[in-house]
PDB file of C-alpha atoms in Angstrom:
ATOM      1  CA  MET C  18      26.097 -17.882  -9.760  1.00 78.00           C
ATOM      2  CA  SER C  19      23.113 -18.161  -7.437  1.00 93.00           C
ATOM      3  CA  ILE C  20      19.797 -17.145  -8.959  1.00 96.00           C
ATOM      4  CA  LEU C  21      19.563 -14.601  -6.112  1.00 96.00           C
ATOM      5  CA  PHE C  22      22.102 -12.437  -7.909  1.00 96.00           C
ATOM      6  CA  THR C  23      20.484 -12.615 -11.350  1.00 97.00           C
ATOM      7  CA  PRO C  24      18.138  -9.944 -12.762  1.00 97.00           C
ATOM      8  CA  MET C  25      14.357 -10.302 -12.750  1.00 96.00           C
ATOM      9  CA  LYS C  26      11.467  -8.390 -14.248  1.00 95.00           C
ATOM     10  CA  LEU C  27       8.434  -7.117 -12.376  1.00 95.00           C
ATOM     11  CA  GLY C  28       6.085  -6.100 -15.143  1.00 91.00           C
ATOM     12  CA  ASP C  29       8.321  -4.001 -17.376  1.00 92.00           C
ATOM     13  CA  VAL C  30      10.667  -2.980 -14.550  1.00 96.00           C
ATOM     14  CA  LEU C  31      14.079  -4.680 -14.573  1.00 97.00           C
ATOM     15  CA  ILE C  32      15.421  -5.392 -11.070  1.00 98.00           C
ATOM     16  CA  LYS C  33      19.110  -6.185 -10.856  1.00 97.00           C
ATOM     17  CA  ASN C  34      18.751  -9.109  -8.428  1.00 98.00           C
ATOM     18  CA  ARG C  35      16.210 -11.031  -6.338  1.00 97.00           C
ATOM     19  CA  PHE C  36      16.770  -9.177  -3.068  1.00 97.00           C
ATOM     20  CA  ILE C  37      13.601  -7.313  -2.083  1.00 97.00           C
ATOM     21  CA  HIS C  38      13.238  -5.238   1.068  1.00 97.00           C
ATOM     22  CA  SER C  39       9.708  -5.801   2.312  1.00 95.00           C
ATOM     23  CA  ALA C  40       7.931  -2.746   3.657  1.00 94.00           C
ATOM     24  CA  CYS C  41       8.087  -2.022   7.371  1.00 86.00           C
ATOM     25  CA  GLU C  42       7.147   1.241   9.056  1.00 85.00           C
ATOM     26  CA  ASP C  43      10.275   3.208   9.867  1.00 90.00           C
ATOM     27  CA  ASN C  44       8.331   6.153  11.381  1.00 94.00           C
ATOM     28  CA  MET C  45      11.079   8.576  10.418  1.00 97.00           C
ATOM     29  CA  ALA C  46       8.880  11.186   8.732  1.00 97.00           C
ATOM     30  CA  ALA C  47       8.176  14.665  10.039  1.00 97.00           C
ATOM     31  CA  GLU C  48       5.014  15.009  12.108  1.00 94.00           C
ATOM     32  CA  ASN C  49       3.187  16.275   9.023  1.00 94.00           C
ATOM     33  CA  GLY C  50       4.165  13.138   7.083  1.00 96.00           C
ATOM     34  CA  GLN C  51       6.876  14.805   5.005  1.00 97.00           C
ATOM     35  CA  VAL C  52      10.017  12.941   3.972  1.00 98.00           C
ATOM     36  CA  THR C  53      13.067  13.637   6.146  1.00 98.00           C
ATOM     37  CA  ASP C  54      16.818  13.228   5.658  1.00 98.00           C
ATOM     38  CA  ASP C  55      16.636  10.160   7.914  1.00 97.00           C
ATOM     39  CA  ILE C  56      14.264   8.450   5.470  1.00 97.00           C
ATOM     40  CA  ILE C  57      16.422   9.374   2.492  1.00 97.00           C
ATOM     41  CA  ASN C  58      19.582   8.100   4.193  1.00 97.00           C
ATOM     42  CA  ARG C  59      17.920   4.814   5.141  1.00 97.00           C
ATOM     43  CA  LEU C  60      16.607   4.146   1.638  1.00 97.00           C
ATOM     44  CA  GLN C  61      19.913   5.139   0.072  1.00 97.00           C
ATOM     45  CA  GLN C  62      21.862   2.804   2.362  1.00 97.00           C
ATOM     46  CA  LEU C  63      19.596  -0.117   1.460  1.00 97.00           C
ATOM     47  CA  SER C  64      20.090   0.521  -2.226  1.00 97.00           C
ATOM     48  CA  ARG C  65      23.823   1.041  -1.782  1.00 97.00           C
ATOM     49  CA  GLY C  66      23.865  -2.354  -0.068  1.00 97.00           C
ATOM     50  CA  GLU C  67      22.635  -3.917  -3.323  1.00 97.00           C
ATOM     51  CA  VAL C  68      18.965  -4.393  -2.415  1.00 98.00           C
ATOM     52  CA  GLY C  69      17.396  -4.693  -5.854  1.00 98.00           C
ATOM     53  CA  LEU C  70      13.902  -3.503  -4.924  1.00 98.00           C
ATOM     54  CA  ILE C  71      12.851  -1.515  -1.872  1.00 98.00           C
ATOM     55  CA  ILE C  72       9.175  -1.506  -0.940  1.00 98.00           C
ATOM     56  CA  TRP C  73       8.832   1.803   0.857  1.00 96.00           C
ATOM     57  CA  CYS C  74       6.894   1.415   4.077  1.00 91.00           C
ATOM     58  CA  HIS C  75       3.153   1.914   4.517  1.00 93.00           C
ATOM     59  CA  ILE C  76       2.765   5.451   3.202  1.00 97.00           C
ATOM     60  CA  SER C  77      -0.565   6.895   4.313  1.00 97.00           C
ATOM     61  CA  VAL C  78      -2.962   7.896   1.526  1.00 98.00           C
ATOM     62  CA  HIS C  79      -5.198  10.035   3.741  1.00 97.00           C
ATOM     63  CA  PRO C  80      -4.758  12.007   6.985  1.00 95.00           C
ATOM     64  CA  SER C  81      -7.421   9.823   8.632  1.00 95.00           C
ATOM     65  CA  GLY C  82      -5.364   6.694   8.035  1.00 96.00           C
ATOM     66  CA  ARG C  83      -2.111   7.573   9.815  1.00 95.00           C
ATOM     67  CA  THR C  84      -0.952   4.959  12.314  1.00 94.00           C
ATOM     68  CA  LYS C  85       1.865   6.959  13.937  1.00 93.00           C
ATOM     69  CA  ARG C  86       2.804  10.616  14.354  1.00 93.00           C
ATOM     70  CA  HIS C  87       5.907  10.101  12.215  1.00 96.00           C
ATOM     71  CA  GLN C  88       4.411   7.898   9.500  1.00 96.00           C
ATOM     72  CA  ALA C  89       5.140   9.087   5.969  1.00 97.00           C
ATOM     73  CA  GLY C  90       2.221  10.449   3.970  1.00 97.00           C
ATOM     74  CA  ILE C  91       1.364  10.914   0.311  1.00 98.00           C
ATOM     75  CA  TYR C  92      -1.954  12.736   0.636  1.00 97.00           C
ATOM     76  CA  ASP C  93      -0.837  16.202  -0.470  1.00 97.00           C
ATOM     77  CA  ASP C  94       1.038  17.497  -3.518  1.00 98.00           C
ATOM     78  CA  ASP C  95       3.437  19.289  -1.158  1.00 97.00           C
ATOM     79  CA  MET C  96       4.811  15.850  -0.282  1.00 98.00           C
ATOM     80  CA  ILE C  97       5.950  15.112  -3.842  1.00 98.00           C
ATOM     81  CA  PRO C  98       9.323  16.970  -3.807  1.00 98.00           C
ATOM     82  CA  GLY C  99      10.571  15.079  -0.744  1.00 98.00           C
ATOM     83  CA  MET C 100       9.436  11.757  -2.132  1.00 98.00           C
ATOM     84  CA  LYS C 101      11.013  12.525  -5.483  1.00 98.00           C
ATOM     85  CA  GLU C 102      14.342  13.203  -3.781  1.00 98.00           C
ATOM     86  CA  ALA C 103      14.113   9.894  -1.901  1.00 98.00           C
ATOM     87  CA  VAL C 104      13.422   8.040  -5.141  1.00 98.00           C
ATOM     88  CA  ARG C 105      16.268   9.851  -6.886  1.00 98.00           C
ATOM     89  CA  CYS C 106      18.744   8.737  -4.215  1.00 97.00           C
ATOM     90  CA  VAL C 107      17.665   5.105  -4.599  1.00 98.00           C
ATOM     91  CA  HIS C 108      17.991   5.279  -8.378  1.00 98.00           C
ATOM     92  CA  LYS C 109      21.411   6.905  -8.034  1.00 97.00           C
ATOM     93  CA  GLU C 110      22.620   3.741  -6.257  1.00 97.00           C
ATOM     94  CA  GLY C 111      21.152   1.468  -8.942  1.00 96.00           C
ATOM     95  CA  GLY C 112      18.068   0.309  -7.030  1.00 97.00           C
ATOM     96  CA  LYS C 113      14.341   0.341  -7.702  1.00 98.00           C
ATOM     97  CA  ILE C 114      11.602   1.458  -5.326  1.00 98.00           C
ATOM     98  CA  ALA C 115       7.894   0.752  -4.907  1.00 98.00           C
ATOM     99  CA  CYS C 116       5.593   2.960  -2.841  1.00 98.00           C
ATOM    100  CA  GLN C 117       3.421   0.941  -0.473  1.00 98.00           C
ATOM    101  CA  LEU C 118       0.106   2.758  -0.179  1.00 98.00           C
ATOM    102  CA  GLY C 119      -2.151   2.130   2.796  1.00 98.00           C
ATOM    103  CA  HIS C 120      -4.745   3.367   5.249  1.00 97.00           C
ATOM    104  CA  GLY C 121      -4.661   2.303   8.893  1.00 97.00           C
ATOM    105  CA  GLY C 122      -8.420   1.850   9.283  1.00 97.00           C
ATOM    106  CA  ILE C 123      -9.281   1.006  12.875  1.00 95.00           C
ATOM    107  CA  GLN C 124      -5.554   0.637  13.593  1.00 94.00           C
ATOM    108  CA  SER C 125      -4.980   4.314  12.867  1.00 94.00           C
ATOM    109  CA  SER C 126      -3.926   6.557  15.720  1.00 91.00           C
ATOM    110  CA  GLU C 127      -6.308   9.200  17.029  1.00 87.00           C
ATOM    111  CA  GLU C 128      -3.220  11.050  18.270  1.00 86.00           C
ATOM    112  CA  ALA C 129      -1.771  11.087  14.737  1.00 85.00           C
ATOM    113  CA  THR C 130      -5.002  11.752  12.852  1.00 87.00           C
ATOM    114  CA  GLY C 131      -6.955  13.940  15.255  1.00 84.00           C
ATOM    115  CA  GLN C 132     -10.036  12.160  13.940  1.00 83.00           C
ATOM    116  CA  VAL C 133     -12.413   9.399  14.953  1.00 82.00           C
ATOM    117  CA  LEU C 134     -11.105   6.086  13.600  1.00 90.00           C
ATOM    118  CA  MET C 135     -12.877   4.645  10.588  1.00 92.00           C
ATOM    119  CA  GLY C 136     -13.380   1.030   9.559  1.00 96.00           C
ATOM    120  CA  PRO C 137     -15.885  -1.019   7.544  1.00 97.00           C
ATOM    121  CA  ALA C 138     -18.551  -0.802  10.250  1.00 95.00           C
ATOM    122  CA  SER C 139     -18.517   2.971  10.608  1.00 94.00           C
ATOM    123  CA  MET C 140     -17.765   4.259   7.107  1.00 96.00           C
ATOM    124  CA  THR C 141     -20.498   5.876   5.056  1.00 96.00           C
ATOM    125  CA  GLY C 142     -20.746   5.387   1.313  1.00 96.00           C
ATOM    126  CA  THR C 143     -19.332   8.869   0.846  1.00 97.00           C
ATOM    127  CA  GLN C 144     -16.337   8.097   3.058  1.00 97.00           C
ATOM    128  CA  ILE C 145     -15.684   4.845   1.203  1.00 98.00           C
ATOM    129  CA  LYS C 146     -15.556   6.684  -2.115  1.00 97.00           C
ATOM    130  CA  GLU C 147     -13.346   9.385  -0.583  1.00 97.00           C
ATOM    131  CA  ILE C 148     -10.759   6.843   0.562  1.00 98.00           C
ATOM    132  CA  ILE C 149     -10.848   4.954  -2.747  1.00 98.00           C
ATOM    133  CA  ASN C 150     -10.149   8.251  -4.495  1.00 98.00           C
ATOM    134  CA  ALA C 151      -7.384   8.960  -1.960  1.00 98.00           C
ATOM    135  CA  PHE C 152      -5.624   5.766  -3.063  1.00 98.00           C
ATOM    136  CA  ARG C 153      -6.027   6.865  -6.689  1.00 98.00           C
ATOM    137  CA  ASP C 154      -4.648  10.351  -6.029  1.00 98.00           C
ATOM    138  CA  SER C 155      -1.763   8.940  -4.004  1.00 98.00           C
ATOM    139  CA  ALA C 156      -0.861   6.668  -6.900  1.00 98.00           C
ATOM    140  CA  LYS C 157      -0.722   9.761  -9.130  1.00 98.00           C
ATOM    141  CA  ARG C 158       1.691  11.358  -6.678  1.00 98.00           C
ATOM    142  CA  ALA C 159       3.842   8.224  -6.638  1.00 98.00           C
ATOM    143  CA  VAL C 160       4.096   8.494 -10.428  1.00 98.00           C
ATOM    144  CA  LYS C 161       5.112  12.156 -10.155  1.00 98.00           C
ATOM    145  CA  SER C 162       7.709  11.093  -7.587  1.00 98.00           C
ATOM    146  CA  GLU C 163       9.137   8.751 -10.266  1.00 98.00           C
ATOM    147  CA  ALA C 164       8.665   5.598  -8.184  1.00 98.00           C
ATOM    148  CA  ASP C 165       9.043   2.348 -10.102  1.00 98.00           C
ATOM    149  CA  ALA C 166       5.995   0.474  -8.775  1.00 98.00           C
ATOM    150  CA  ILE C 167       2.969   0.626  -6.486  1.00 98.00           C
ATOM    151  CA  GLN C 168       2.139  -1.790  -3.690  1.00 98.00           C
ATOM    152  CA  LEU C 169      -1.337  -1.787  -2.139  1.00 98.00           C
ATOM    153  CA  HIS C 170      -1.259  -2.774   1.535  1.00 98.00           C
ATOM    154  CA  ALA C 171      -4.153  -5.222   1.977  1.00 98.00           C
ATOM    155  CA  ALA C 172      -2.750  -7.059   4.997  1.00 97.00           C
ATOM    156  CA  HIS C 173      -2.140  -6.868   8.753  1.00 95.00           C
ATOM    157  CA  GLY C 174      -5.546  -5.634   9.853  1.00 96.00           C
ATOM    158  CA  TYR C 175      -5.340  -2.279   8.073  1.00 97.00           C
ATOM    159  CA  LEU C 176      -8.281  -0.858   6.121  1.00 98.00           C
ATOM    160  CA  LEU C 177      -8.049  -2.888   2.895  1.00 98.00           C
ATOM    161  CA  ASN C 178      -7.624  -6.067   4.933  1.00 98.00           C
ATOM    162  CA  GLU C 179     -10.529  -5.048   7.168  1.00 98.00           C
ATOM    163  CA  PHE C 180     -12.852  -4.887   4.164  1.00 98.00           C
ATOM    164  CA  LEU C 181     -11.602  -8.291   2.943  1.00 98.00           C
ATOM    165  CA  SER C 182     -12.074  -9.947   6.331  1.00 98.00           C
ATOM    166  CA  PRO C 183     -15.429 -11.488   7.397  1.00 98.00           C
ATOM    167  CA  TYR C 184     -14.327 -10.836  10.983  1.00 98.00           C
ATOM    168  CA  PHE C 185     -14.055  -7.056  10.541  1.00 97.00           C
ATOM    169  CA  ASN C 186     -16.489  -6.478   7.682  1.00 98.00           C
ATOM    170  CA  LYS C 187     -20.060  -7.045   8.875  1.00 97.00           C
ATOM    171  CA  ARG C 188     -21.673  -4.846   6.226  1.00 97.00           C
ATOM    172  CA  GLU C 189     -24.690  -6.168   4.325  1.00 97.00           C
ATOM    173  CA  ASP C 190     -24.608  -3.694   1.427  1.00 97.00           C
ATOM    174  CA  GLU C 191     -22.554  -3.659  -1.779  1.00 97.00           C
ATOM    175  CA  TRP C 192     -19.367  -3.510   0.328  1.00 98.00           C
ATOM    176  CA  GLY C 193     -20.016  -6.647   2.429  1.00 98.00           C
ATOM    177  CA  GLY C 194     -22.165  -9.704   3.023  1.00 97.00           C
ATOM    178  CA  SER C 195     -20.374 -11.953   0.517  1.00 98.00           C
ATOM    179  CA  ASP C 196     -16.802 -12.652  -0.570  1.00 98.00           C
ATOM    180  CA  LYS C 197     -17.357 -10.734  -3.816  1.00 98.00           C
ATOM    181  CA  ASN C 198     -18.746  -7.713  -1.994  1.00 98.00           C
ATOM    182  CA  ARG C 199     -15.998  -7.731   0.631  1.00 98.00           C
ATOM    183  CA  PHE C 200     -13.492  -7.811  -2.237  1.00 98.00           C
ATOM    184  CA  ARG C 201     -15.133  -4.813  -3.930  1.00 98.00           C
ATOM    185  CA  PHE C 202     -13.213  -2.164  -1.961  1.00 98.00           C
ATOM    186  CA  VAL C 203      -9.818  -3.574  -2.984  1.00 98.00           C
ATOM    187  CA  LYS C 204     -11.074  -4.134  -6.529  1.00 98.00           C
ATOM    188  CA  GLU C 205     -12.134  -0.495  -6.818  1.00 98.00           C
ATOM    189  CA  VAL C 206      -8.841   0.751  -5.370  1.00 98.00           C
ATOM    190  CA  LEU C 207      -6.902  -1.385  -7.857  1.00 98.00           C
ATOM    191  CA  SER C 208      -9.080  -0.287 -10.775  1.00 98.00           C
ATOM    192  CA  ARG C 209      -8.790   3.427  -9.961  1.00 97.00           C
ATOM    193  CA  THR C 210      -5.042   3.063  -9.442  1.00 97.00           C
ATOM    194  CA  ARG C 211      -4.545   1.356 -12.791  1.00 97.00           C
ATOM    195  CA  LYS C 212      -6.355   4.159 -14.602  1.00 97.00           C
ATOM    196  CA  VAL C 213      -3.988   6.912 -13.414  1.00 98.00           C
ATOM    197  CA  ILE C 214      -0.576   5.245 -13.696  1.00 97.00           C
ATOM    198  CA  PRO C 215       1.458   4.310 -16.793  1.00 97.00           C
ATOM    199  CA  THR C 216       0.468   0.944 -18.264  1.00 94.00           C
ATOM    200  CA  GLU C 217       3.997  -0.370 -17.774  1.00 94.00           C
ATOM    201  CA  MET C 218       4.105   0.535 -14.045  1.00 97.00           C
ATOM    202  CA  PRO C 219       3.761  -2.609 -11.897  1.00 97.00           C
ATOM    203  CA  VAL C 220       1.089  -2.890  -9.215  1.00 98.00           C
ATOM    204  CA  ILE C 221       1.587  -5.481  -6.479  1.00 97.00           C
ATOM    205  CA  VAL C 222      -0.554  -6.321  -3.470  1.00 98.00           C
ATOM    206  CA  LYS C 223       0.449  -7.328   0.060  1.00 97.00           C
ATOM    207  CA  LEU C 224      -2.144  -9.882   1.154  1.00 97.00           C
ATOM    208  CA  ASN C 225      -1.998 -11.952   4.323  1.00 94.00           C
ATOM    209  CA  VAL C 226      -3.477 -15.440   4.107  1.00 95.00           C
ATOM    210  CA  ASN C 227      -4.641 -15.914   7.696  1.00 96.00           C
ATOM    211  CA  ASP C 228      -6.048 -13.221   9.980  1.00 95.00           C
ATOM    212  CA  TYR C 229      -5.778 -15.366  13.166  1.00 95.00           C
ATOM    213  CA  THR C 230      -8.749 -13.438  14.553  1.00 95.00           C
ATOM    214  CA  PRO C 231     -10.935 -14.813  17.386  1.00 95.00           C
ATOM    215  CA  ARG C 232     -13.615 -15.664  14.828  1.00 96.00           C
ATOM    216  CA  THR C 233     -13.180 -16.484  11.152  1.00 96.00           C
ATOM    217  CA  GLY C 234     -11.491 -13.771   9.112  1.00 97.00           C
ATOM    218  CA  VAL C 235      -9.320 -14.208   6.036  1.00 98.00           C
ATOM    219  CA  THR C 236      -8.326 -17.880   5.793  1.00 97.00           C
ATOM    220  CA  PRO C 237      -5.947 -19.585   3.349  1.00 98.00           C
ATOM    221  CA  ASP C 238      -8.893 -20.737   1.207  1.00 98.00           C
ATOM    222  CA  LEU C 239     -10.396 -17.240   1.102  1.00 98.00           C
ATOM    223  CA  ALA C 240      -7.001 -15.676   0.424  1.00 98.00           C
ATOM    224  CA  ARG C 241      -6.569 -18.082  -2.499  1.00 98.00           C
ATOM    225  CA  GLN C 242      -9.859 -16.840  -3.937  1.00 98.00           C
ATOM    226  CA  TYR C 243      -8.868 -13.203  -3.432  1.00 98.00           C
ATOM    227  CA  ALA C 244      -5.494 -13.862  -5.056  1.00 98.00           C
ATOM    228  CA  GLN C 245      -7.217 -15.379  -8.084  1.00 98.00           C
ATOM    229  CA  TRP C 246      -9.478 -12.333  -8.442  1.00 98.00           C
ATOM    230  CA  LEU C 247      -6.489 -10.011  -8.076  1.00 98.00           C
ATOM    231  CA  VAL C 248      -4.702 -11.821 -10.899  1.00 97.00           C
ATOM    232  CA  GLU C 249      -7.807 -11.572 -13.062  1.00 97.00           C
ATOM    233  CA  ASP C 250      -7.890  -7.840 -12.329  1.00 97.00           C
ATOM    234  CA  GLY C 251      -4.332  -7.413 -13.524  1.00 94.00           C
ATOM    235  CA  ILE C 252      -1.909  -7.274 -10.603  1.00 95.00           C
ATOM    236  CA  ASP C 253       1.733  -7.961 -11.306  1.00 94.00           C
TER     237      ASP C 253
END
């Protein structure tokens, strides 16, 4: 039998095969970010089709980070029941599910957020800590929703990627000015997340290795360094 159809472990989570559905925004949520029947049906169909692990698409950790009007959110406890039902339907079909947590940064939508967009250049120290804590609190909600894993979205020009990228992050304080400082935002998000989830719950990170920005951003060499630090900090 092909290795594709054999079980694998992600941390302590047993996945029945090697088929993983990478996260992609389905934009099927209600306008307030709540889970809808359309989301549940989509996730259930993927699991019924024998996808071993579904990474559930770019769920916004804070109202300021929504990229679309119908993007799913996880920034309020009222969202937990709908998410729990979605997870239950995946588990019923024998699949596993990871919640991909993210913030749109400067790629957020003013129409969806009703707020001025925030990125590394504009964020105050207070706002930085607020968003880090939003990731932490969203991870708590993912646990209450009985998800199997957490994925942090640090790619594609969204907020975590913006802090990692020399192109977007021009700060000269503790959050920028060097590779270590640009990495600090992701490091803090990972650390706070780890502290509020079960030790056996896997945490994975989506990291692109080339920004392809007009001037130097994340490059393969820099991504290699970030990946090494992420491993040292305990990602799965």
